[in-house]
mmCIF file of C-alpha atoms and ligand atoms in Angstrom:
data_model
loop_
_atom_site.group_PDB
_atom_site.id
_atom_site.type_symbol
_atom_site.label_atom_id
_atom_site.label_comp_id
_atom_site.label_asym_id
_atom_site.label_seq_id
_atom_site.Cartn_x
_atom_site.Cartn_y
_atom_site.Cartn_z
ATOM 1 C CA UNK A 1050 0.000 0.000 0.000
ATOM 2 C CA UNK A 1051 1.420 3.301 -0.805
ATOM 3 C CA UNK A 1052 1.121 6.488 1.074
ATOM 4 C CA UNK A 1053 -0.056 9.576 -1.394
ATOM 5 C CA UNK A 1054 1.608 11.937 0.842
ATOM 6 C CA UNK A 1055 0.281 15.356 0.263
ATOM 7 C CA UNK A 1056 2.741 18.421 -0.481
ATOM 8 C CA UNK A 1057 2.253 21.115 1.946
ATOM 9 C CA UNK A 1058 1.879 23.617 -0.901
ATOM 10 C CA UNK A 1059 0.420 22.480 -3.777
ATOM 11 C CA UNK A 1060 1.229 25.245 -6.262
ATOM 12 C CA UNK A 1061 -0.727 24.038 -8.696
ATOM 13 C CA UNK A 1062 -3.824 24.127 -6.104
ATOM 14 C CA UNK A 1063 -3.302 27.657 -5.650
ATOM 15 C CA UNK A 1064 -3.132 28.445 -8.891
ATOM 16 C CA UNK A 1065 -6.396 27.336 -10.032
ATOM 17 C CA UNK A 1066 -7.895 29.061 -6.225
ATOM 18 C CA UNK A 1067 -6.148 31.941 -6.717
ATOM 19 C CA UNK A 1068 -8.422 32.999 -3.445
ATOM 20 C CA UNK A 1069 -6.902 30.936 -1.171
ATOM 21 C CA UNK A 1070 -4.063 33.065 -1.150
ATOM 22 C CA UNK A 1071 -5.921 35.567 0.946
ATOM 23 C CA UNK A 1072 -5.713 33.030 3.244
ATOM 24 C CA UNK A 1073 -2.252 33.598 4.052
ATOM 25 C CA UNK A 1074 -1.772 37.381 3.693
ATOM 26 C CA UNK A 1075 -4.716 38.154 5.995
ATOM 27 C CA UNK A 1076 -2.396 37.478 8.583
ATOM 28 C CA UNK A 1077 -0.082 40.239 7.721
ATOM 29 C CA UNK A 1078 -2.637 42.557 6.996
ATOM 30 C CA UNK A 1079 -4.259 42.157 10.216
ATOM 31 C CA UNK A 1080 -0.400 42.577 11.734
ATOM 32 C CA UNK A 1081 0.058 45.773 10.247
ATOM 33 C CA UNK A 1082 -3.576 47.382 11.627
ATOM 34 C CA UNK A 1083 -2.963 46.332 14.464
ATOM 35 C CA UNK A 1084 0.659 48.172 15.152
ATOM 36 C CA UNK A 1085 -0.702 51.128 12.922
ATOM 37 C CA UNK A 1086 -3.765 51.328 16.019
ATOM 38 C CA UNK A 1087 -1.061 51.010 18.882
ATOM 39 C CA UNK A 1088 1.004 53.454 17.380
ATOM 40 C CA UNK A 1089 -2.421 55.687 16.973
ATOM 41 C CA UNK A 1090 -3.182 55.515 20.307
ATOM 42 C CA UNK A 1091 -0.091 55.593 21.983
ATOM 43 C CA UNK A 1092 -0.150 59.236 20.161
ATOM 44 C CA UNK A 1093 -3.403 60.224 21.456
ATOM 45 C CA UNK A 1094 -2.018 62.747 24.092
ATOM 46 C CA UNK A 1095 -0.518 64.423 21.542
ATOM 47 C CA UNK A 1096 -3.607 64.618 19.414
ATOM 48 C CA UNK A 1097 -5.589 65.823 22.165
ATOM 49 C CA UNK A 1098 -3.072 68.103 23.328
ATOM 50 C CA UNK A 1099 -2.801 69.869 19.764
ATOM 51 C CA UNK A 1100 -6.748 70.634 20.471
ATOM 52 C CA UNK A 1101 -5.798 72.857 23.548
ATOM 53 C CA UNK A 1102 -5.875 76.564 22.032
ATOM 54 C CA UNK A 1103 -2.492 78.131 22.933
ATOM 55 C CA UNK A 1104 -3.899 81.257 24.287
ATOM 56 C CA UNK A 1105 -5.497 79.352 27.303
ATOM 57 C CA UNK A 1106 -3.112 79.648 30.352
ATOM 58 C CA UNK A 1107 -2.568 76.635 32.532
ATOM 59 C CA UNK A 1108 -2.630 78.171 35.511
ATOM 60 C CA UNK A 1109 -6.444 80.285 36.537
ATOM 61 C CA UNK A 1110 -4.449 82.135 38.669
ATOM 62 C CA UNK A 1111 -2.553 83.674 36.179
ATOM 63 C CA UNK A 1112 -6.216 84.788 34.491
ATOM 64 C CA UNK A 1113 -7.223 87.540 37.633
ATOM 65 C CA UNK A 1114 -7.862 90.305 35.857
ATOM 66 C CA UNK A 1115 -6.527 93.909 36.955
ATOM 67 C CA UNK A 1116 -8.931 96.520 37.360
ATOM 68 C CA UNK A 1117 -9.456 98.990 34.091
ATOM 69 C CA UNK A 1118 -8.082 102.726 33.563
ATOM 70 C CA UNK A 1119 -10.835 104.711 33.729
ATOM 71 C CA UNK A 1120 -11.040 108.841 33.596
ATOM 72 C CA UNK A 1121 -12.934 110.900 36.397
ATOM 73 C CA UNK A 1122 -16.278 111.397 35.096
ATOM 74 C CA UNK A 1123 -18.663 113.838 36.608
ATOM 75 C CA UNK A 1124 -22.155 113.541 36.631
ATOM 76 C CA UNK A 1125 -23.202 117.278 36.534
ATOM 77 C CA UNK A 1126 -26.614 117.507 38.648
ATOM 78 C CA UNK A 1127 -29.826 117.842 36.846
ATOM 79 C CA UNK A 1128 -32.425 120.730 36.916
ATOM 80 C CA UNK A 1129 -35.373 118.727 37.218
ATOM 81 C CA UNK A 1130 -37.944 121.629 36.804
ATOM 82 C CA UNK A 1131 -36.271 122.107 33.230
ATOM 83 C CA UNK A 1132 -35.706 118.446 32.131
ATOM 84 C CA UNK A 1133 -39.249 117.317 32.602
ATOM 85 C CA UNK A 1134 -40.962 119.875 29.962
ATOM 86 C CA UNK A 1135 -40.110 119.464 26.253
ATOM 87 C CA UNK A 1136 -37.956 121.898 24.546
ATOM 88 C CA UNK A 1137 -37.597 122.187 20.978
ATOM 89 C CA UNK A 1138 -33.349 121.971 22.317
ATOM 90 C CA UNK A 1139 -34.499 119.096 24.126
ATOM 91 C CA UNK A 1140 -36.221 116.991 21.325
ATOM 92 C CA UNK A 1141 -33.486 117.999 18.530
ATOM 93 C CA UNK A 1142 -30.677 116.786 20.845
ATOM 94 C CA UNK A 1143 -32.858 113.780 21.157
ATOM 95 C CA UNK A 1144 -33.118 113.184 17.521
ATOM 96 C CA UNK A 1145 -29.324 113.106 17.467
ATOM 97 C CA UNK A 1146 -28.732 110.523 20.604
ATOM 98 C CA UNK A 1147 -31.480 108.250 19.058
ATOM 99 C CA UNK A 1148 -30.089 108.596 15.488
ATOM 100 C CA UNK A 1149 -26.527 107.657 17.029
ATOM 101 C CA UNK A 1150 -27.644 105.027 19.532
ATOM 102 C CA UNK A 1151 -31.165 103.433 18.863
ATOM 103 C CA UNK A 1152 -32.409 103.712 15.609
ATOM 104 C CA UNK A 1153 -30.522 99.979 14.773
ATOM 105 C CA UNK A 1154 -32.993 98.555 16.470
ATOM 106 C CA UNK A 1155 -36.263 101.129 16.871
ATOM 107 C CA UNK A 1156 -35.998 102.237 13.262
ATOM 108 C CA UNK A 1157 -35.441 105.630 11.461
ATOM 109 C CA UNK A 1158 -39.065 106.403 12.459
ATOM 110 C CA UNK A 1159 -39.368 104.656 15.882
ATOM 111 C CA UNK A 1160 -41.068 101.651 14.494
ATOM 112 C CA UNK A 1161 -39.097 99.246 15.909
ATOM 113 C CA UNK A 1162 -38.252 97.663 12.323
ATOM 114 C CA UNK A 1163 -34.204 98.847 12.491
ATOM 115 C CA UNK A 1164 -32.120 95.763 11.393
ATOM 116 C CA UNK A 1165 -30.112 94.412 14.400
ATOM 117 C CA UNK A 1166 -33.603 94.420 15.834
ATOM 118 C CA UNK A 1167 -34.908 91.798 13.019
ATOM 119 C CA UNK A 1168 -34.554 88.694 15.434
ATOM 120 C CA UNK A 1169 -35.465 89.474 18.850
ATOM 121 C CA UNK A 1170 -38.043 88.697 20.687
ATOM 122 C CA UNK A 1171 -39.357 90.339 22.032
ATOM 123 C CA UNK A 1172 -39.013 92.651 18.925
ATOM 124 C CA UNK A 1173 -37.892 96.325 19.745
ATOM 125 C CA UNK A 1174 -41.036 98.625 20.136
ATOM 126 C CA UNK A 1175 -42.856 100.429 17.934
ATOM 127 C CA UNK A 1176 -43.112 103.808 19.556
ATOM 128 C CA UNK A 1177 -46.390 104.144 17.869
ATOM 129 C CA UNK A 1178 -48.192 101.434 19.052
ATOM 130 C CA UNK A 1179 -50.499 102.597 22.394
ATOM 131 C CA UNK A 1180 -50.382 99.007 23.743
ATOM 132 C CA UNK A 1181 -48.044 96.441 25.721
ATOM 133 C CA UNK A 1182 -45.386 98.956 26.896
ATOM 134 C CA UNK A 1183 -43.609 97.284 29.854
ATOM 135 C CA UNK A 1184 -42.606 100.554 31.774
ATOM 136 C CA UNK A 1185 -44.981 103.075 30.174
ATOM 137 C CA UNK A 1186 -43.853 106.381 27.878
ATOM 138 C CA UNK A 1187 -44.173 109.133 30.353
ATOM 139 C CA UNK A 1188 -40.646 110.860 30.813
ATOM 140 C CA UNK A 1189 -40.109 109.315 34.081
ATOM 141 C CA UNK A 1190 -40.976 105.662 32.461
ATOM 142 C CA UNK A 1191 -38.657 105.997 29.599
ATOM 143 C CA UNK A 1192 -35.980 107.633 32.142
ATOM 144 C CA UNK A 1193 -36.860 104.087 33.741
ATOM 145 C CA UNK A 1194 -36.154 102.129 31.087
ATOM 146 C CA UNK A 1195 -32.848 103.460 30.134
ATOM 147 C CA UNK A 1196 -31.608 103.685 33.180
ATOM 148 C CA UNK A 1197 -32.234 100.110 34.102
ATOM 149 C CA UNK A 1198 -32.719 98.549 30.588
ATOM 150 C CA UNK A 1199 -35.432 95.705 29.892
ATOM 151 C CA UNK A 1200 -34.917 92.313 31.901
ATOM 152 C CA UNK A 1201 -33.868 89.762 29.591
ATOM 153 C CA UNK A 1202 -34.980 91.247 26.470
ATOM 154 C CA UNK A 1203 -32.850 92.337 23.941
ATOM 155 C CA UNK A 1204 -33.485 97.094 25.650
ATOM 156 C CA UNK A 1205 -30.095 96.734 27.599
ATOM 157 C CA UNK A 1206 -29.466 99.634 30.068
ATOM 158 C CA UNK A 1207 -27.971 102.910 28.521
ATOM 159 C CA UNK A 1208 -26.946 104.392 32.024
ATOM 160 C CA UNK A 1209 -23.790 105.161 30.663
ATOM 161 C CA UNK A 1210 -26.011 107.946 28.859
ATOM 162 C CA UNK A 1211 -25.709 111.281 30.640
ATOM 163 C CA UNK A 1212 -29.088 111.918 32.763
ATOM 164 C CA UNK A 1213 -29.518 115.303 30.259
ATOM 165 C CA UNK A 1214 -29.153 113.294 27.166
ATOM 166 C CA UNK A 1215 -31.649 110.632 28.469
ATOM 167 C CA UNK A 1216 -34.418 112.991 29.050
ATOM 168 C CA UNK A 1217 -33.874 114.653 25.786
ATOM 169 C CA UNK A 1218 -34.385 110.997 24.249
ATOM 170 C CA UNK A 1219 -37.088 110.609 26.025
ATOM 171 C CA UNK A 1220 -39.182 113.680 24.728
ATOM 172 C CA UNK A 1221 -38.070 112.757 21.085
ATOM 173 C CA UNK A 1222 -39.556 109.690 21.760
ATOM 174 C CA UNK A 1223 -42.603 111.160 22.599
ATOM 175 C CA UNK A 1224 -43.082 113.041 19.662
ATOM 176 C CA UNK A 1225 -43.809 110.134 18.118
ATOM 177 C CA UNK A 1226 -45.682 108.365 20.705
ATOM 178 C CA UNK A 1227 -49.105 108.705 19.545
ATOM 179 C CA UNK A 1228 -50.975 110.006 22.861
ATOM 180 C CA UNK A 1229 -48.055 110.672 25.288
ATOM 181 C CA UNK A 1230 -49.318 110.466 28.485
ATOM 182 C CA UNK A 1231 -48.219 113.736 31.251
ATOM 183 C CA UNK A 1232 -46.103 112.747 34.195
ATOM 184 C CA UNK A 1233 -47.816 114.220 37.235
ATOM 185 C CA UNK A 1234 -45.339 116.022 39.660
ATOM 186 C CA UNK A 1235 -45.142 113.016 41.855
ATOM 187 C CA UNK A 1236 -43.608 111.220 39.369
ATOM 188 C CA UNK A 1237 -41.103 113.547 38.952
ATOM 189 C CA UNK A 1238 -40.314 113.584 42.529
ATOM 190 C CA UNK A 1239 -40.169 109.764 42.716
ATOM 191 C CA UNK A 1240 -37.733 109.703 40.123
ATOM 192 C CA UNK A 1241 -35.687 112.566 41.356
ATOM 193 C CA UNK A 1242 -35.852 110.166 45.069
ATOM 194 C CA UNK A 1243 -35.044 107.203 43.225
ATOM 195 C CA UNK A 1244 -31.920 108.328 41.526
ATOM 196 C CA UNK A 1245 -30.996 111.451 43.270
ATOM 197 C CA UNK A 1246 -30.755 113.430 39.755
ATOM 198 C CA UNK A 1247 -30.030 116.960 41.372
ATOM 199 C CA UNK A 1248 -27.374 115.969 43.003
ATOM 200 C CA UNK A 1249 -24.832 115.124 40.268
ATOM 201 C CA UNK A 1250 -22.815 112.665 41.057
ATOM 202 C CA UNK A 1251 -18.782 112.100 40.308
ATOM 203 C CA UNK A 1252 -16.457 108.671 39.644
ATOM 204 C CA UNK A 1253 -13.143 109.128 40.476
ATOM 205 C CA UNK A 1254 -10.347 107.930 37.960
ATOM 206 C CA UNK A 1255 -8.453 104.713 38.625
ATOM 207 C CA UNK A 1256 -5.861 103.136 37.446
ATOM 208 C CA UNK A 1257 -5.043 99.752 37.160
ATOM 209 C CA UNK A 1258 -3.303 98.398 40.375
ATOM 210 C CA UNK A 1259 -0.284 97.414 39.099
ATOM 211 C CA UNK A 1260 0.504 101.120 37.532
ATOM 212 C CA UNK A 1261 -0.191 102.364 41.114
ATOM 213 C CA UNK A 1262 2.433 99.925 42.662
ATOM 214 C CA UNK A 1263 4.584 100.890 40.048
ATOM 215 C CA UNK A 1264 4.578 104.664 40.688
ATOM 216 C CA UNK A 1265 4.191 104.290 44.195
ATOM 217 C CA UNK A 1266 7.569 102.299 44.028
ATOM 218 C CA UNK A 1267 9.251 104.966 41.532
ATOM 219 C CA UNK A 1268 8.374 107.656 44.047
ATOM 220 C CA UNK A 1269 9.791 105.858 47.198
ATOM 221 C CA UNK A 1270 12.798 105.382 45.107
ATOM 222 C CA UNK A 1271 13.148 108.754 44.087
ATOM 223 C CA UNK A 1272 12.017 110.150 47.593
ATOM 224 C CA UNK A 1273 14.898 107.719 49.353
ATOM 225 C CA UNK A 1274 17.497 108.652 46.824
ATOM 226 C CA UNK A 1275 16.895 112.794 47.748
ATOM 227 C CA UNK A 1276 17.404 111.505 51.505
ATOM 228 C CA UNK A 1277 20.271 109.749 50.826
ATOM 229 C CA UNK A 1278 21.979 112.950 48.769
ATOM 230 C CA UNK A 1279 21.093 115.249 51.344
ATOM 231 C CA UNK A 1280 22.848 113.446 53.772
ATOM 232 C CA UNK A 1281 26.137 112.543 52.076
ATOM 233 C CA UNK A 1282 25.744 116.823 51.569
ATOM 234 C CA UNK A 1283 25.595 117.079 55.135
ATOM 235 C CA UNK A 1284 28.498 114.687 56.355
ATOM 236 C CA UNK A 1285 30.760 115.210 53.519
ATOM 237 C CA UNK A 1286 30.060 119.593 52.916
ATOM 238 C CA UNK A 1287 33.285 121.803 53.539
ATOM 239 C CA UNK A 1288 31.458 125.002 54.038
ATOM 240 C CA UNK A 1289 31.598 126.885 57.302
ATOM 241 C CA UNK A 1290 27.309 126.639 57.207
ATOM 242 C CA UNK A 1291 27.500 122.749 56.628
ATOM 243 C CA UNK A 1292 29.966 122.573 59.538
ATOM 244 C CA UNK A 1293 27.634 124.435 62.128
ATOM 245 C CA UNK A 1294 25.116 122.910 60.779
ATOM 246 C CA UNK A 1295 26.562 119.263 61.820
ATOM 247 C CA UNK A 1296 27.641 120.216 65.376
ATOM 248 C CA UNK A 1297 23.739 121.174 65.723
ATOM 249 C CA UNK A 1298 22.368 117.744 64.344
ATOM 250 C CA UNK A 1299 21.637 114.754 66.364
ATOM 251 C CA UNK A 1300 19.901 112.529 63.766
ATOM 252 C CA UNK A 1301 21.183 113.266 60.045
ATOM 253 C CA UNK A 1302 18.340 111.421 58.281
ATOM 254 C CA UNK A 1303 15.553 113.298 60.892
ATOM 255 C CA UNK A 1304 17.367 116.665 59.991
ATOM 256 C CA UNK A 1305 17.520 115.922 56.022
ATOM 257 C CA UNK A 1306 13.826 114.687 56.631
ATOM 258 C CA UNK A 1307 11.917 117.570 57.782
ATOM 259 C CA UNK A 1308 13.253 120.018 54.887
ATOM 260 C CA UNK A 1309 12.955 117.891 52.396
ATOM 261 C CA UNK A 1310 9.707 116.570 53.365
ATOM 262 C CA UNK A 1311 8.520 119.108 55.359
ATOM 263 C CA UNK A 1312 9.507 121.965 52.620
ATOM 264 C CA UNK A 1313 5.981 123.428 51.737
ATOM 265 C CA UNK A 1314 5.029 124.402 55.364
ATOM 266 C CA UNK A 1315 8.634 125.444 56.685
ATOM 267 C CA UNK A 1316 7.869 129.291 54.352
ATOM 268 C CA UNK A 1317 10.412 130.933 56.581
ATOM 269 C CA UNK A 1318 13.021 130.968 59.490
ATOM 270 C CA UNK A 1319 10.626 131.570 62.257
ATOM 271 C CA UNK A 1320 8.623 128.995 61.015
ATOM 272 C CA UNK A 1321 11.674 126.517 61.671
ATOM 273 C CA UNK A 1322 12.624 127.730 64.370
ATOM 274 C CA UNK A 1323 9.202 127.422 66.404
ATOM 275 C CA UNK A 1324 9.491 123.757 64.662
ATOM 276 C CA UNK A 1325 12.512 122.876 65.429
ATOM 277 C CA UNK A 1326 12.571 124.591 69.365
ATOM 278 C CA UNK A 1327 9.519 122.723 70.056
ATOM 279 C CA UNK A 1328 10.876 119.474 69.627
ATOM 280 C CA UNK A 1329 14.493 119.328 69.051
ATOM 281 C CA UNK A 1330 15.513 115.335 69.181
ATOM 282 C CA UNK A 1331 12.105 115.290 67.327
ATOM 283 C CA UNK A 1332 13.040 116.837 64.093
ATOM 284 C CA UNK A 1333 16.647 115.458 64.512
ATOM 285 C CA UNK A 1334 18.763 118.665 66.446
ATOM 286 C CA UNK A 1335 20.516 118.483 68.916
ATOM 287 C CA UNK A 1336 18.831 120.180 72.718
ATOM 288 C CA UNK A 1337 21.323 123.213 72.181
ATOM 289 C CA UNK A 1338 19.940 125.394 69.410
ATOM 290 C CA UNK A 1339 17.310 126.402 71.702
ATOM 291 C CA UNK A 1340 20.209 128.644 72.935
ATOM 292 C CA UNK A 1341 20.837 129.889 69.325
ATOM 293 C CA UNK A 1342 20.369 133.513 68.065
ATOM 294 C CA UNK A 1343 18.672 134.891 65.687
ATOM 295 C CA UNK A 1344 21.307 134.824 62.801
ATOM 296 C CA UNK A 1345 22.604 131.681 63.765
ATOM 297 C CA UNK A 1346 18.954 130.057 63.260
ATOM 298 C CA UNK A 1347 19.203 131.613 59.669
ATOM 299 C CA UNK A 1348 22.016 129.753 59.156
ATOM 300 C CA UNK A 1349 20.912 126.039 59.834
ATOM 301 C CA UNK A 1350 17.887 127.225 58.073
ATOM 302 C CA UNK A 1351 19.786 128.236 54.525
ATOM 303 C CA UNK A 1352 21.454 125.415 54.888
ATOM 304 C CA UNK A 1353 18.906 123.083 55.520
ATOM 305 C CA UNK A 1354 16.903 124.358 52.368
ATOM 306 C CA UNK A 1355 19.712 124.166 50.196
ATOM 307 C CA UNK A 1356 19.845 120.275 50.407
HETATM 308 C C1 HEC B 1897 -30.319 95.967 20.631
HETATM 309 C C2 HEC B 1897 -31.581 96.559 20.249
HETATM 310 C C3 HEC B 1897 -32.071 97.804 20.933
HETATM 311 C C4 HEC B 1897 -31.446 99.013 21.015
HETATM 312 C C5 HEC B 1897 -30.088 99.422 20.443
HETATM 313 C C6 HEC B 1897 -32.361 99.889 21.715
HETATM 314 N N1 HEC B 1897 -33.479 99.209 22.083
HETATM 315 FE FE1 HEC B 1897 -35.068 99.967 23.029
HETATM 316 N N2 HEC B 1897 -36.007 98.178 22.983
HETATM 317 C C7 HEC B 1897 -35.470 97.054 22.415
HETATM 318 C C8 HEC B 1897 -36.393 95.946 22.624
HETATM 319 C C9 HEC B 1897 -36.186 94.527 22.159
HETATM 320 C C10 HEC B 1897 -37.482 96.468 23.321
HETATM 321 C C11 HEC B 1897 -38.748 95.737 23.754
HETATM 322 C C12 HEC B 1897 -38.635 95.253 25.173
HETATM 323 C C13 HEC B 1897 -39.974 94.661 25.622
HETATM 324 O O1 HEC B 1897 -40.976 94.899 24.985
HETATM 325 O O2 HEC B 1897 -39.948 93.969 26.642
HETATM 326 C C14 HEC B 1897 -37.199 97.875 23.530
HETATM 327 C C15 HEC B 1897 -38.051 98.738 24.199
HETATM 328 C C16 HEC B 1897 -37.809 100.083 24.348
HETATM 329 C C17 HEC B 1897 -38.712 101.005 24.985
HETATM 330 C C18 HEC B 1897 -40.071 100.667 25.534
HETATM 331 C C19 HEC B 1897 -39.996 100.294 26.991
HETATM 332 C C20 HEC B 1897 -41.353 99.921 27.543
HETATM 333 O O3 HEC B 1897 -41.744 100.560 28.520
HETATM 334 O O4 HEC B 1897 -41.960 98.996 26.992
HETATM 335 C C21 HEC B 1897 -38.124 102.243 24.952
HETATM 336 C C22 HEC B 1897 -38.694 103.542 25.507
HETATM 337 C C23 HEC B 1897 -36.863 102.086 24.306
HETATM 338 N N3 HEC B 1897 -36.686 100.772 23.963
HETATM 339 C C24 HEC B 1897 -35.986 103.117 24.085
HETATM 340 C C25 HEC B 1897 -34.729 102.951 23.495
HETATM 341 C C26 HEC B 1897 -33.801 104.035 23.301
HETATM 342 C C27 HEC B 1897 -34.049 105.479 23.668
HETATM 343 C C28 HEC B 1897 -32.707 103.499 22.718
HETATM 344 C C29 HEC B 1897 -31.398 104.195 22.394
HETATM 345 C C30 HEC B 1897 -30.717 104.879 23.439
HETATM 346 C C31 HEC B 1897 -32.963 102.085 22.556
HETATM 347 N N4 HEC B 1897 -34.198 101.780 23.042
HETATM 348 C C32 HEC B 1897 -32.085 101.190 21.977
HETATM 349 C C33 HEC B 1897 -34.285 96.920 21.763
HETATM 350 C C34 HEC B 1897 -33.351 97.925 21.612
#
């Protein structure tokens, strides 16, 4: 009996099922996805670190915001027996704030069809239309409105409007307010006690805080480095005045100190010298020059002021 031992490959085989080959190189093919999906994800930090925009800082602490520059602004006080009758000055300085800051959204004419207002809703009013006004169009309403704005509707507050400026929008509005109803005095006065109108009002400037450290440090520095001058003047001077003067301090610094600091109230020598007599070790002299004379307090006191 004879063995038919079978080739392992049978060329021939293959070559009429060309498809079997597939059989072998799926192997391979499944190697190389494989690595190419490790390699993938061993990058994935790196992917999702590319994502990060640069501009975001990786610390929040570094993100505390200094506080803005901002001019003094003052408020000036409002006469509220003028502001709440219209003027034809009034309503034509009103035309020119509305033109500049409303008509986007209340339209040319006040009908609330400007473009930016196209897609809100609420839609912007239509100054014409009697019905549905929130506040109301009475001057003190409309001073309302501005003033605080619309809750979540698209009327944001325009109190960075002067007070003058937002009556005289408010009487141009009402030219075209069909029916504009009269404020009666007590709504003038509960306007006036809401926001205090005649008083004025003022915001000081500021500056951002690290400018102020900044100049507070430059002046220290310059302030210390006058000290330090005057006293080198004092120890290292040949003149006769610098001389006396030193066998009449105690305290150099103290001494330097109170003319250059004290400059703008010490006019003249009597002026020092009731100073100085009052409190010698004080202001940096020695007990003795409350013996001095007349001319020889004129002395310390050129002297002094020429440091
Ligand atoms: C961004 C768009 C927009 C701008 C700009 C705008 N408004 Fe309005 N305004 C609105 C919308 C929206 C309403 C409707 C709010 C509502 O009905 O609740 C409104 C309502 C009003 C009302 C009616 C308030 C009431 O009692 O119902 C007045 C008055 C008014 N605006 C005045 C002004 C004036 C004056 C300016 C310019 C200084 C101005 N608005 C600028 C969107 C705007």
């Amino acid at each position: 009996m004879t063995i038919m031992k079978k080739e392992e490959f049978e060329f021939r085989d293959l070559l009429n099922h060309p498809w079997k080959l597939f059989g072998y190189s799926y192997l391979y093919v499944l190697v190389i996805l494989g690595g190419l999906g490790l390699y993938y994800i061993s990058q994935l930090t790196m992917v999702g670190k590319n994502n990060i925009l640069p501009s975001v800082s990786p610390d929040s602490v570094m993100l505390v915001q200094d506080i803005p520059m901002q001019p003094a602004a003052s408020v000036p006080p409002v006469d509220m027996r003028k502001v709440g009758a219209p003027t034809t000055q009034l309503i034509s300085r009103g035309r020119e704030v509305f033109r500049a800051s409303c008509v986007g959204c209340h339209g040319e004419t006040g009908n609330g069809d400007g473009s930016a207002g196209a897609t809100l809703n609420p839609p912007p009013r239509n100054f014409r239309k009697p019905d549905g006004w929130v506040n109301g169009s009475k001057v003190s309403q409309i001073y309302r409105t501005l003033q605080e704005g619309i809750v979540r509707t698209g009327m944001s507050s325009f109190n960075y409007l002067p007070p003058d400026d937002r009556f005289a929008l408010a009487h141009y509005i009402r030219t075209v307010v069909p029916v504009p109803p009269a404020d009666s005095p007590d709504d003038m006065i509960a306007l006036e006690s809401t926001y205090q109108l005649s008083k004025g009002s003022t915001t000081p400037a500021q500056i951002p805080i690290r400018i102020a450290m900044r100049r507070i440090t430059d002046e220290f520095r310059t302030e210390s480095n006058r000290l330090r001058a005057a006293i080198t003047k004092i120890k290292t001077s040949d003149a006769i005045s610098a001389h006396f003067f030193k066998s009449h301090v105690a305290d150099e610094q103290k001494a330097a100190g109170i003319f250059l600091f004290c400059a703008k109230r010490m006019e003249n020598v009597d002026v020092f010298e009731r100073i100085v007599a009052s409190d010698p070790p004080g202001s940096g002299f020695r007990p003795s020059v409350v013996m001095l004379s007349k001319d020889e307090w004129k002395l310390l006191f050129d002297f002094g002021m020429s440091l």
